[in-house]
C-alpha cells in the first residue's frame, strides 16, 4: 500500500501526531492500528478547528453518533460497491451535509455538485468495519443477520462447521462468518473490511478509538479460537489471491507465528522436506510476491503440501521467471492469476509450463491468449502439452501470437486434439515476418499429411526462424515426410530438429500388443533414455527422444520409399542436421541402401544415426560400412538394436569402431 499516495499521507499524519506528543506511544504495527490512530487524529483536529469544551482526546456522544452514522453510510455503500454517493444518501443515514464537512479528512465533496466520497476507499472500508463491529457489540441482530444471510441453502457447505443463517453465538463465530462472506464475494470488495474487523477485535485497537466501540469478549481463549479458525480455513473453491487475505487477517491480529515459520522455511536449504499447511502457503505466496529478488523458478511440486496449499502458492507467479504447474485441477480464477502475472508492469514471467492440466479449457486458453496480446507480456516459452485443448485453442493462440509475435520462442502443444485444422490456424502465425518462434512441438496431436503440407508451406514463406519441429506420434506416412523433406532442401532453412513419431501399435486400440520384455530390461532401457536426456538431448513425446540438431522420423509408418526423400535432403542441405532417427519403421535393407547414398555425400555431417527395429539384416551392415568408408569423419554413434543381424555384418561395423581413422565410436546391436 506504500505505492498509494493517500496511504502515505495517512501514515505521515499519524507519525507526525505521535512524534509531537509529550508521551509517545508504540508505533502502529498493523493497518487497523494505523487507521485507528488516523481516526483519532481527525477527531482531535476537528475539535481544535471548530472548538469545544472537551479536551481533544475525549470522544463525546455527539462525535460517536456522527462517526457511527458515517460508518453506516460507508458500510451500506461498500456492500453495493459504491464509492460515490449523494446528499440524499447522507440524509438516509441521518447525516447533515454540514456535519460531514467537519470531517474533511475523512469524507469530502467532489466535483462541487453534491457528490461525495470518502478520501480513500480504505477509509470507507475502515469506517464500515467500525460500524459493523459496533453492531456486534450492541447485539444489533437485524443488521448482523442481514449482512451474514445467504439465500442458497448449501452456499457454504465447503466451509466446515458452519450452518447458514444460524444466530451468531460468539466473537469467533461472528468473525469466521464474516470471513466466509468476504471469501464468497467475486471481486474481493470485502477483503480489507474483514481484515479491519479482525484487527478491531483486539482490545489495544479498541482503546485507541477511545470509547467509540464497547469492550467485547476479547479474552485470550476467544482470540486463540479466532486465530485457529483462520489457520484452518478451507479455501479450495476461491481464488488464490483471495486466500492470501486469510494470512493478512492473522497479521492484523498481531499473530506473527506463521510469518516467522515461513521466514525460517525460506532460510532452510531443504525446503521440499518440510510440510507446509495451507496458511503457510498463503504466507509464502505473499512473501515471494513482496520480495525484491525475482524468483528464477517456481515449481509447485517442489513444495511438500496439500493440493489446496499448492493452489494458494499460485499468486507467487507474479514474481518469478519460470512457472511450472503440472497436473493440477484448477478453476478459471486460478488462470486469471496467471494471466495477471503475464500482463503486470513489469512482467517477469518468461517461461510458463502448464503440462497435463486437464482442467484447462478452451475458454481458459483464450484468457491466457488475451494476456499474451498485452504489450507488457514478454513470455518466451509456453508449454501446454496434455491440456485437453482443441483446435479452438489454436485459433485463440494464433490470434494472440499475430498480435504480439516477436517474443515467443518455444511453443509446446503436444498431446492435444488440435488436428489438421488447428495446425492450419497456427501456420498463419508462422508465416508472419515478425515471428521468431524457434521450437514448435505438436507431438500426438492427431495430425495427418495435410498438416505437413500446411507447415511446409508456412515455413517456406518464413524459413529462417524455426530450429525444432516435433511432429512425433502422428500418422504422417511417406507423403507427409516427402513434403517436409522438400522444405529441408530450401537454402534458407535453418531447421535443426525434426521429430516425427506416431503412437506405437501397442497403444492403439484393436491392435495386437507385443509380448512385454522382462522388467529388468524395461528398466535398463528407461535408464538409457534418461542418460540421453542428461546429455542435453530433448525428451519429447513422453517416450522417445528428440535431438538438438537432429531429425527423427521414428514410428511414422514409413517405408523404404521415405528413405529416398531423406537421402535427398541429406545430400542437398544438411549443414544443420546432426541426428537422424528412423527407428521402428519398416525400412528393410533396400531402404537403408537408399539412405546410404545420402551418408556418402560430402555435405553430410550426421553424428548419430538410429535404425532400431527396422527389419534389417547383415546386408544393411555392409551398406552402412561402405558408406562410412566413403565419408569416414562424421558419424559418431550408430544404433542397430532389435534387427536380425549376423555376426559377420556386425564385425564389418565393429572394425570401423576399432579403426582410429574412422569417427564411429559407439555401435549398439543385439536386442537391448
XYZ file of C-alpha atoms in Angstrom:
672
model
C 0.000 0.000 0.000
C 3.016 2.300 0.211
C 2.597 2.845 -3.534
C -0.718 4.612 -2.815
C -0.173 8.371 -2.182
C -3.172 8.663 0.150
C -1.846 5.830 2.294
C 1.487 7.625 2.620
C -0.426 10.781 3.606
C -2.339 8.846 6.297
C 0.914 7.381 7.613
C 2.583 10.790 7.703
C -0.344 12.338 9.617
C -0.263 9.600 12.253
C 3.518 9.678 12.685
C 3.557 13.487 12.895
C 0.933 13.398 15.643
C 2.707 10.661 17.586
C 6.113 12.350 17.359
C 4.814 15.683 18.679
C 3.098 14.297 21.770
C 4.705 14.657 25.173
C 4.303 10.942 25.778
C 4.875 8.934 22.636
C 3.050 5.632 22.323
C 4.037 2.489 20.482
C 4.173 2.991 16.739
C 1.423 1.305 14.683
C 2.154 -2.285 13.698
C -0.901 -3.123 11.594
C -3.321 -1.400 9.238
C -6.062 -1.429 11.862
C -3.659 0.105 14.341
C -2.687 2.830 11.860
C -6.234 3.690 10.773
C -7.456 3.752 14.361
C -4.792 6.354 15.147
C -5.724 8.268 11.987
C -9.367 8.483 13.033
C -8.365 9.786 16.477
C -6.204 12.455 14.828
C -9.164 13.536 12.688
C -11.350 13.800 15.788
C -8.695 15.907 17.526
C -8.241 18.209 14.530
C -11.984 18.683 14.227
C -12.180 19.807 17.884
C -9.195 22.117 17.512
C -10.693 23.724 14.415
C -14.304 24.049 15.499
C -13.770 24.450 19.248
C -15.410 22.618 22.091
C -15.341 22.452 25.853
C -13.965 18.918 26.000
C -10.325 18.037 25.667
C -9.259 16.996 22.144
C -8.688 13.402 23.282
C -12.228 12.999 24.626
C -14.919 11.486 22.423
C -18.372 12.933 23.071
C -21.654 11.173 22.402
C -22.234 13.575 19.505
C -18.872 12.633 17.987
C -19.582 8.959 18.481
C -23.032 9.228 16.904
C -21.709 11.155 13.898
C -18.860 8.700 13.268
C -21.173 5.698 13.519
C -23.540 7.327 11.023
C -20.578 7.787 8.693
C -19.734 4.133 9.351
C -23.253 3.087 8.391
C -23.006 5.134 5.193
C -19.632 3.539 4.435
C -20.897 0.021 5.144
C -24.115 0.216 3.133
C -22.361 1.611 0.077
C -19.429 -0.789 0.446
C -21.863 -3.683 0.190
C -23.260 -2.182 -3.007
C -19.798 -1.498 -4.377
C -20.344 2.285 -4.415
C -17.527 4.755 -3.783
C -19.593 7.875 -4.518
C -22.910 8.950 -3.048
C -25.260 11.908 -2.974
C -26.832 14.219 -0.390
C -29.966 12.034 -0.248
C -27.733 9.104 0.746
C -26.394 11.195 3.625
C -29.899 12.077 4.734
C -30.952 8.419 4.625
C -28.260 7.683 7.214
C -29.305 10.645 9.373
C -26.392 12.846 8.285
C -26.404 16.530 7.503
C -24.041 17.925 4.869
C -22.708 20.469 7.357
C -21.910 17.672 9.825
C -19.974 15.704 7.240
C -17.946 18.749 6.218
C -16.282 18.966 9.635
C -14.565 15.653 8.898
C -12.984 16.796 5.648
C -10.020 14.474 6.274
C -12.414 11.529 6.148
C -15.216 12.462 3.769
C -15.234 15.210 1.153
C -17.331 16.735 -1.609
C -16.103 16.228 -5.140
C -16.950 17.924 -8.420
C -18.795 20.660 -6.438
C -22.070 19.021 -7.427
C -23.188 17.489 -4.155
C -21.400 14.248 -4.984
C -19.495 12.879 -2.003
C -16.931 10.189 -1.321
C -14.509 9.165 1.376
C -10.973 10.435 0.969
C -9.887 6.900 0.069
C -11.628 3.552 -0.306
C -9.565 2.119 2.563
C -11.027 4.799 4.883
C -14.517 3.786 3.776
C -13.658 0.144 4.493
C -12.282 1.000 7.927
C -15.333 3.038 8.961
C -17.589 0.266 7.648
C -15.735 -2.220 9.865
C -16.061 0.110 12.873
C -19.820 0.325 12.293
C -20.235 -3.438 11.860
C -18.160 -4.184 14.965
C -20.282 -1.690 16.875
C -23.416 -3.545 15.722
C -21.910 -6.776 17.027
C -21.037 -5.330 20.448
C -24.531 -3.853 20.716
C -26.116 -7.132 19.612
C -27.876 -5.453 16.703
C -29.056 -8.754 15.278
C -31.090 -7.167 12.489
C -28.023 -5.583 10.862
C -25.777 -8.575 11.574
C -28.227 -11.162 10.245
C -28.870 -9.123 7.112
C -25.124 -8.954 6.480
C -24.466 -12.650 7.101
C -27.602 -14.043 5.482
C -27.390 -16.297 2.416
C -30.159 -17.207 0.048
C -28.804 -20.570 -1.147
C -29.238 -23.392 1.393
C -25.875 -25.030 0.711
C -23.938 -21.893 -0.166
C -21.134 -22.736 2.234
C -21.159 -26.487 2.598
C -17.415 -26.302 1.845
C -16.824 -24.121 4.919
C -16.628 -26.687 7.785
C -18.600 -26.292 10.975
C -20.881 -23.507 9.751
C -24.618 -23.523 9.168
C -26.414 -20.918 7.118
C -28.455 -18.235 8.867
C -27.925 -19.563 12.412
C -27.678 -16.880 15.119
C -24.192 -15.570 15.913
C -23.058 -17.081 19.205
C -19.612 -15.569 19.915
C -16.884 -13.273 18.616
C -15.008 -16.104 16.915
C -18.257 -17.268 15.275
C -19.004 -13.718 14.074
C -15.543 -13.212 12.581
C -15.487 -16.633 10.953
C -18.799 -15.994 9.244
C -17.762 -12.507 8.185
C -14.644 -14.062 6.625
C -16.659 -16.603 4.663
C -18.875 -13.762 3.431
C -15.833 -11.922 2.090
C -14.360 -15.064 0.533
C -17.599 -15.676 -1.318
C -17.648 -12.219 -2.932
C -16.411 -12.341 -6.513
C -14.466 -9.093 -6.638
C -12.947 -9.095 -3.142
C -14.610 -5.803 -2.162
C -14.999 -7.013 1.437
C -11.451 -8.284 1.952
C -9.916 -5.217 3.593
C -13.149 -4.641 5.508
C -12.797 -8.127 7.073
C -9.122 -7.506 7.852
C -10.145 -4.415 9.788
C -12.866 -6.407 11.573
C -10.288 -8.887 12.833
C -7.975 -6.087 13.907
C -10.771 -4.351 15.819
C -11.295 -7.493 17.895
C -8.094 -6.653 19.804
C -8.515 -4.595 22.966
C -5.477 -2.487 22.028
C -7.242 -1.088 18.955
C -10.493 -0.623 20.847
C -8.602 1.514 23.381
C -7.114 3.698 20.632
C -10.634 4.532 19.435
C -11.382 5.888 22.898
C -14.882 4.620 23.600
C -16.172 4.564 20.047
C -16.503 0.795 20.432
C -17.756 -1.039 23.506
C -15.452 -3.618 25.044
C -16.036 -7.155 23.746
C -15.354 -10.655 24.982
C -11.757 -10.441 23.709
C -10.423 -12.958 26.183
C -7.204 -14.796 25.267
C -9.168 -18.024 24.775
C -11.551 -16.312 22.353
C -8.727 -14.662 20.421
C -6.953 -18.014 20.172
C -10.134 -19.555 18.714
C -10.214 -16.802 16.089
C -6.572 -17.475 15.199
C -7.160 -21.223 14.975
C -10.163 -20.658 12.714
C -8.042 -18.557 10.358
C -5.330 -21.214 10.177
C -7.839 -23.962 9.390
C -9.963 -22.285 6.720
C -10.592 -24.454 3.661
C -10.411 -22.153 0.637
C -10.031 -24.608 -2.231
C -13.000 -23.089 -4.084
C -11.823 -19.491 -4.076
C -9.169 -17.547 -5.925
C -5.638 -17.998 -4.516
C -5.295 -14.214 -4.464
C -8.227 -14.055 -2.085
C -6.874 -16.749 0.235
C -3.862 -14.529 0.998
C -6.301 -12.273 2.849
C -6.600 -15.001 5.489
C -2.914 -14.502 6.250
C -3.461 -10.726 6.359
C -6.216 -11.233 8.952
C -3.722 -13.107 11.106
C -1.280 -10.218 10.792
C -3.999 -7.706 11.782
C -4.421 -9.717 14.976
C -0.648 -9.419 15.541
C -0.080 -13.154 15.247
C 3.477 -13.479 13.921
C 3.809 -17.251 14.271
C 3.068 -18.137 10.629
C 5.240 -15.293 9.346
C 8.173 -16.394 11.481
C 7.806 -20.045 10.476
C 7.840 -19.089 6.792
C 10.900 -16.922 7.301
C 12.669 -19.941 8.800
C 11.451 -22.057 5.899
C 12.926 -19.637 3.360
C 16.273 -19.827 5.121
C 16.230 -23.625 5.140
C 18.153 -25.455 2.428
C 15.768 -28.437 2.495
C 12.516 -26.757 1.525
C 10.928 -29.781 -0.107
C 11.167 -31.932 3.034
C 9.207 -29.640 5.315
C 5.441 -29.965 5.217
C 3.575 -26.704 4.782
C -0.005 -26.089 5.852
C -2.426 -24.080 3.711
C -1.946 -20.931 5.786
C 1.830 -21.344 5.446
C 1.392 -21.416 1.669
C -0.672 -18.219 1.738
C 2.059 -16.527 3.759
C 4.773 -17.865 1.483
C 2.939 -16.674 -1.651
C 2.639 -13.207 -0.130
C 6.301 -13.000 0.885
C 7.504 -14.258 -2.507
C 5.422 -11.577 -4.214
C 6.793 -8.869 -1.957
C 10.412 -9.977 -2.330
C 12.748 -7.569 -4.117
C 14.504 -10.576 -5.673
C 12.754 -12.179 -8.639
C 12.486 -15.969 -8.236
C 14.183 -17.908 -11.049
C 11.729 -20.804 -10.934
C 8.519 -21.626 -9.092
C 7.652 -25.312 -9.336
C 4.685 -26.160 -7.133
C 5.639 -29.843 -6.996
C 8.786 -28.936 -5.065
C 6.743 -27.935 -2.028
C 5.590 -30.568 0.433
C 1.987 -29.525 0.937
C -1.590 -30.423 0.009
C -3.268 -29.667 -3.319
C -5.023 -26.681 -1.731
C -1.665 -25.493 -0.430
C -0.193 -25.592 -3.926
C -3.143 -23.630 -5.259
C -2.526 -20.976 -2.624
C 1.058 -20.603 -3.888
C -0.055 -19.632 -7.395
C -0.026 -15.819 -6.806
C 3.776 -16.001 -6.436
C 3.847 -16.442 -10.231
C 3.877 -12.638 -10.419
C 7.454 -12.531 -9.138
C 9.152 -15.406 -10.948
C 10.741 -16.011 -14.333
C 9.721 -19.642 -14.801
C 6.468 -21.157 -13.543
C 5.658 -24.872 -13.620
C 2.169 -26.082 -12.826
C 1.533 -29.655 -13.944
C -1.445 -31.917 -13.411
C -3.478 -29.605 -11.166
C -7.258 -29.246 -11.040
C -7.828 -25.507 -11.272
C -10.695 -23.131 -11.889
C -10.861 -20.013 -14.054
C -9.940 -17.840 -11.060
C -6.538 -19.572 -10.888
C -5.850 -18.954 -14.564
C -6.818 -15.316 -14.056
C -3.935 -15.009 -11.589
C -1.526 -16.454 -14.171
C -2.871 -14.092 -16.835
C -2.390 -11.223 -14.410
C 1.267 -12.187 -13.998
C 1.709 -12.123 -17.770
C 0.387 -8.560 -18.027
C 1.818 -6.968 -14.879
C 4.161 -3.999 -15.126
C 6.843 -5.137 -15.250
C 6.120 -8.742 -16.172
C 8.961 -11.040 -15.054
C 7.430 -14.236 -16.411
C 9.421 -15.721 -19.302
C 8.555 -19.431 -19.191
C 5.155 -20.933 -18.449
C 4.782 -24.722 -18.307
C 1.221 -25.998 -17.762
C 1.583 -29.660 -18.690
C -1.203 -32.186 -18.058
C -3.694 -29.624 -16.748
C -6.856 -31.346 -17.931
C -8.983 -28.608 -16.337
C -7.562 -26.032 -18.760
C -10.480 -25.409 -21.107
C -10.524 -23.626 -24.444
C -12.007 -20.629 -22.606
C -9.026 -20.618 -20.226
C -6.609 -20.792 -23.166
C -8.463 -17.822 -24.634
C -7.903 -15.967 -21.344
C -4.162 -16.714 -21.430
C -4.049 -15.794 -25.111
C -5.588 -12.403 -24.346
C -2.819 -11.854 -21.805
C -0.247 -12.689 -24.478
C -1.628 -9.835 -26.590
C -0.830 -7.338 -23.842
C 2.189 -5.116 -24.582
C 3.667 -5.939 -21.149
C 3.803 -9.658 -21.917
C 7.341 -10.927 -22.531
C 6.646 -14.674 -22.456
C 9.282 -16.671 -24.339
C 8.246 -20.282 -23.615
C 4.685 -21.607 -23.374
C 4.093 -25.297 -22.633
C 0.522 -26.596 -22.890
C 1.128 -30.252 -23.635
C -1.525 -32.707 -22.490
C -4.032 -29.996 -21.552
C -7.071 -31.339 -23.418
C -7.086 -28.357 -25.770
C -8.767 -28.442 -29.177
C -8.470 -26.579 -32.472
C -10.434 -23.746 -30.817
C -7.414 -23.117 -28.607
C -5.231 -22.925 -31.728
C -7.426 -20.127 -33.058
C -7.037 -18.148 -29.804
C -3.279 -18.705 -29.656
C -2.737 -17.873 -33.321
C -4.676 -14.634 -32.929
C -2.654 -13.690 -29.823
C 0.674 -14.539 -31.416
C -0.113 -12.490 -34.505
C -0.849 -9.515 -32.231
C 2.409 -9.847 -30.261
C 4.637 -12.148 -32.337
C 8.174 -11.170 -31.518
C 8.732 -12.604 -28.014
C 7.674 -16.259 -28.041
C 10.490 -18.694 -28.818
C 9.110 -22.093 -27.707
C 5.525 -23.363 -28.069
C 4.627 -26.888 -26.936
C 1.088 -28.057 -27.775
C 1.790 -31.793 -27.740
C -0.852 -34.347 -26.736
C -3.794 -32.114 -27.584
C -6.546 -32.825 -30.103
C -5.589 -29.984 -32.422
C -5.989 -31.978 -35.648
C -5.158 -30.614 -39.080
C -7.487 -27.555 -38.933
C -5.865 -26.405 -35.681
C -2.368 -26.624 -37.143
C -3.512 -24.728 -40.224
C -4.573 -21.830 -37.963
C -1.148 -21.814 -36.290
C 0.556 -21.707 -39.671
C -0.830 -18.210 -40.197
C 1.349 -17.091 -37.283
C 4.400 -18.960 -38.591
C 4.164 -17.002 -41.849
C 4.313 -13.659 -40.036
C 7.649 -11.969 -40.831
C 7.871 -10.846 -37.187
C 7.544 -14.427 -35.932
C 10.694 -15.551 -34.097
C 9.445 -18.949 -32.923
C 12.355 -21.395 -32.696
C 10.694 -24.540 -31.298
C 7.232 -25.891 -32.120
C 6.129 -29.204 -30.612
C 2.981 -30.869 -31.937
C 3.546 -34.439 -30.760
C 0.461 -36.673 -30.640
C -1.987 -34.079 -31.951
C -3.951 -36.365 -34.339
C -2.242 -34.913 -37.400
C -2.004 -36.310 -40.914
C -0.004 -35.458 -44.032
C -2.335 -32.450 -44.501
C -0.573 -30.763 -41.579
C 2.796 -31.446 -43.229
C 1.595 -29.575 -46.307
C 0.399 -26.607 -44.200
C 3.624 -26.480 -42.189
C 5.910 -26.843 -45.188
C 4.055 -24.042 -46.978
C 4.233 -21.738 -43.933
C 7.906 -22.445 -43.335
C 8.798 -21.806 -46.955
C 7.207 -18.347 -46.530
C 9.290 -17.637 -43.417
C 12.065 -20.260 -43.349
C 14.804 -18.738 -41.252
C 13.482 -18.832 -37.670
C 12.323 -22.360 -36.767
C 15.004 -24.652 -35.348
C 12.983 -27.540 -33.920
C 9.721 -29.072 -35.126
C 8.296 -32.063 -33.241
C 5.577 -33.999 -35.085
C 6.118 -37.340 -33.347
C 3.285 -39.796 -32.760
C 1.282 -38.551 -35.732
C 0.259 -40.615 -38.768
C 2.203 -38.610 -41.352
C 3.339 -41.559 -43.511
C 5.567 -41.331 -46.578
C 3.783 -38.425 -48.399
C 3.965 -36.230 -45.303
C 7.684 -36.883 -44.846
C 8.307 -36.100 -48.504
C 6.640 -32.680 -48.075
C 8.759 -31.869 -45.024
C 11.969 -33.061 -46.671
C 11.211 -30.706 -49.532
C 11.325 -27.826 -47.082
C 14.640 -29.095 -45.665
C 16.199 -28.534 -49.078
C 15.342 -24.817 -49.009
C 18.661 -22.893 -48.848
C 17.198 -20.566 -46.191
C 16.054 -23.447 -43.978
C 17.694 -23.396 -40.531
C 15.879 -26.450 -39.183
C 17.996 -28.336 -36.666
C 15.477 -30.787 -35.201
C 12.600 -32.506 -36.971
C 10.796 -35.081 -34.821
C 8.082 -37.367 -36.107
C 6.714 -40.445 -34.453
C 3.194 -41.979 -34.421
C 1.738 -43.747 -31.413
C 3.140 -47.279 -31.331
C 0.839 -50.143 -32.170
C 0.845 -51.268 -28.561
C -1.009 -48.084 -27.627
C -3.639 -48.287 -30.375
C -6.942 -49.998 -29.592
C -7.853 -53.055 -31.582
C -4.265 -53.985 -32.435
C -2.125 -56.777 -31.143
C 0.255 -55.908 -28.353
C 3.807 -57.215 -28.456
C 4.968 -59.503 -25.702
C 6.429 -57.421 -22.883
C 10.154 -57.860 -22.211
C 11.383 -58.700 -18.719
C 11.026 -55.921 -16.170
C 14.779 -55.548 -15.703
C 15.172 -54.958 -19.449
C 12.481 -52.293 -19.396
C 14.235 -50.550 -16.530
C 17.516 -50.775 -18.396
C 16.002 -49.110 -21.467
C 14.392 -46.362 -19.388
C 17.735 -45.692 -17.733
C 19.269 -45.344 -21.196
C 16.631 -42.792 -22.209
C 17.253 -40.814 -19.029
C 21.005 -40.873 -19.649
C 20.468 -39.475 -23.134
C 18.295 -36.692 -21.721
C 21.039 -35.743 -19.260
C 23.361 -35.409 -22.233
C 21.450 -32.229 -23.186
C 19.144 -34.082 -25.560
C 15.493 -33.086 -25.609
C 12.900 -35.583 -24.371
C 9.725 -35.345 -26.411
C 6.515 -37.299 -26.872
C 6.980 -38.702 -23.341
C 8.505 -41.900 -24.696
C 11.138 -41.089 -27.275
C 13.984 -38.698 -27.961
C 14.149 -35.525 -29.974
C 17.730 -34.420 -30.552
C 19.049 -30.918 -30.880
C 20.478 -30.585 -34.384
C 18.691 -33.801 -35.334
C 15.911 -35.347 -37.342
C 13.667 -38.062 -36.002
C 11.233 -39.888 -38.238
C 10.689 -42.850 -35.926
C 7.339 -44.605 -35.689
C 5.815 -42.652 -38.550
C 4.545 -45.635 -40.550
C 7.336 -45.097 -43.064
C 8.549 -47.495 -45.718
C 11.689 -47.700 -47.841
C 10.170 -45.012 -50.098
C 10.768 -42.366 -47.425
C 14.467 -43.166 -47.460
C 14.735 -41.569 -50.902
C 13.251 -38.313 -49.569
C 15.532 -38.312 -46.535
C 18.620 -39.157 -48.567
C 17.829 -36.326 -50.977
C 17.596 -33.898 -48.060
C 20.891 -35.200 -46.655
C 22.677 -34.526 -49.919
C 21.287 -31.058 -50.615
C 21.008 -29.227 -47.315
C 22.283 -30.944 -44.206
C 24.686 -28.421 -42.794
C 22.461 -28.086 -39.695
C 21.366 -31.667 -39.027
C 23.369 -33.852 -36.678
C 20.986 -36.627 -35.530
C 18.645 -38.829 -37.546
C 16.262 -41.361 -36.015
C 14.312 -43.665 -38.329
C 13.618 -46.312 -35.682
C 10.505 -48.514 -35.653
C 9.813 -48.117 -39.367
C 9.835 -50.962 -41.906
C 12.745 -49.677 -43.979
C 14.323 -53.066 -44.768
C 17.725 -53.475 -46.391
C 16.639 -51.755 -49.584
C 15.603 -48.612 -47.694
C 18.918 -48.432 -45.818
C 20.788 -48.809 -49.097
C 18.939 -45.750 -50.449
C 19.694 -43.877 -47.253
C 23.393 -44.640 -47.575
C 23.557 -42.556 -50.747
C 22.951 -39.561 -48.525
C 25.511 -40.662 -45.944
C 28.155 -40.810 -48.650
C 27.557 -37.171 -49.630
C 30.340 -34.733 -48.653
C 27.590 -32.381 -47.376
C 26.563 -34.906 -44.749
C 27.646 -34.043 -41.202
C 25.414 -36.528 -39.395
C 26.772 -37.578 -35.969
C 24.097 -40.002 -34.729
C 22.011 -42.476 -36.704
C 19.385 -44.729 -35.111
C 17.741 -47.553 -37.001
C 16.192 -49.555 -34.140
C 13.827 -52.325 -35.241
C 13.743 -51.512 -38.951
C 13.633 -55.129 -40.259
C 17.325 -55.092 -41.234
C 19.754 -57.932 -41.906
C 23.514 -58.154 -42.293
C 23.091 -56.735 -45.827
C 22.380 -53.340 -44.235
C 25.606 -53.647 -42.240
C 27.524 -53.957 -45.476
C 25.782 -50.911 -46.995
C 26.440 -48.805 -43.917
C 30.083 -49.883 -43.658
C 30.654 -48.973 -47.295
C 29.026 -45.551 -46.870
C 31.069 -44.757 -43.777
C 34.296 -45.661 -45.517
C 33.388 -43.139 -48.233
C 32.685 -40.378 -45.679
C 34.506 -41.546 -42.545
C 34.806 -38.458 -40.329
C 31.299 -37.518 -39.275
C 29.256 -40.391 -37.782
C 29.921 -40.955 -34.067
C 27.058 -43.226 -32.990
C 25.147 -45.978 -34.803
C 22.243 -47.848 -33.187
C 21.032 -51.036 -34.902
C 19.320 -52.789 -31.998
C 16.358 -55.134 -32.452
C 17.335 -56.122 -36.000
C 18.199 -59.599 -37.320
C 21.928 -59.001 -37.732
C 24.501 -61.744 -38.119
C 27.986 -61.835 -36.682
C 29.697 -61.170 -39.989
C 27.713 -57.973 -40.611
C 28.303 -56.680 -37.119
C 32.043 -57.386 -37.479
C 32.243 -55.099 -40.525
C 30.980 -52.193 -38.438
C 32.933 -53.185 -35.314
C 36.141 -52.943 -37.314
C 35.287 -49.303 -38.077
C 34.877 -48.596 -34.361
C 38.306 -50.036 -33.621
C 39.965 -48.209 -36.526
C 41.170 -44.728 -35.378
C 40.818 -43.387 -38.936
C 37.025 -43.529 -38.633
C 34.839 -41.293 -36.446
C 32.489 -44.096 -35.318
C 32.841 -44.503 -31.532
C 29.643 -46.310 -30.475
C 27.906 -49.278 -32.097
C 24.741 -50.696 -30.500
C 23.332 -54.022 -31.696
C 21.539 -57.027 -30.267
C 18.123 -56.767 -28.614
C 18.799 -54.285 -25.807
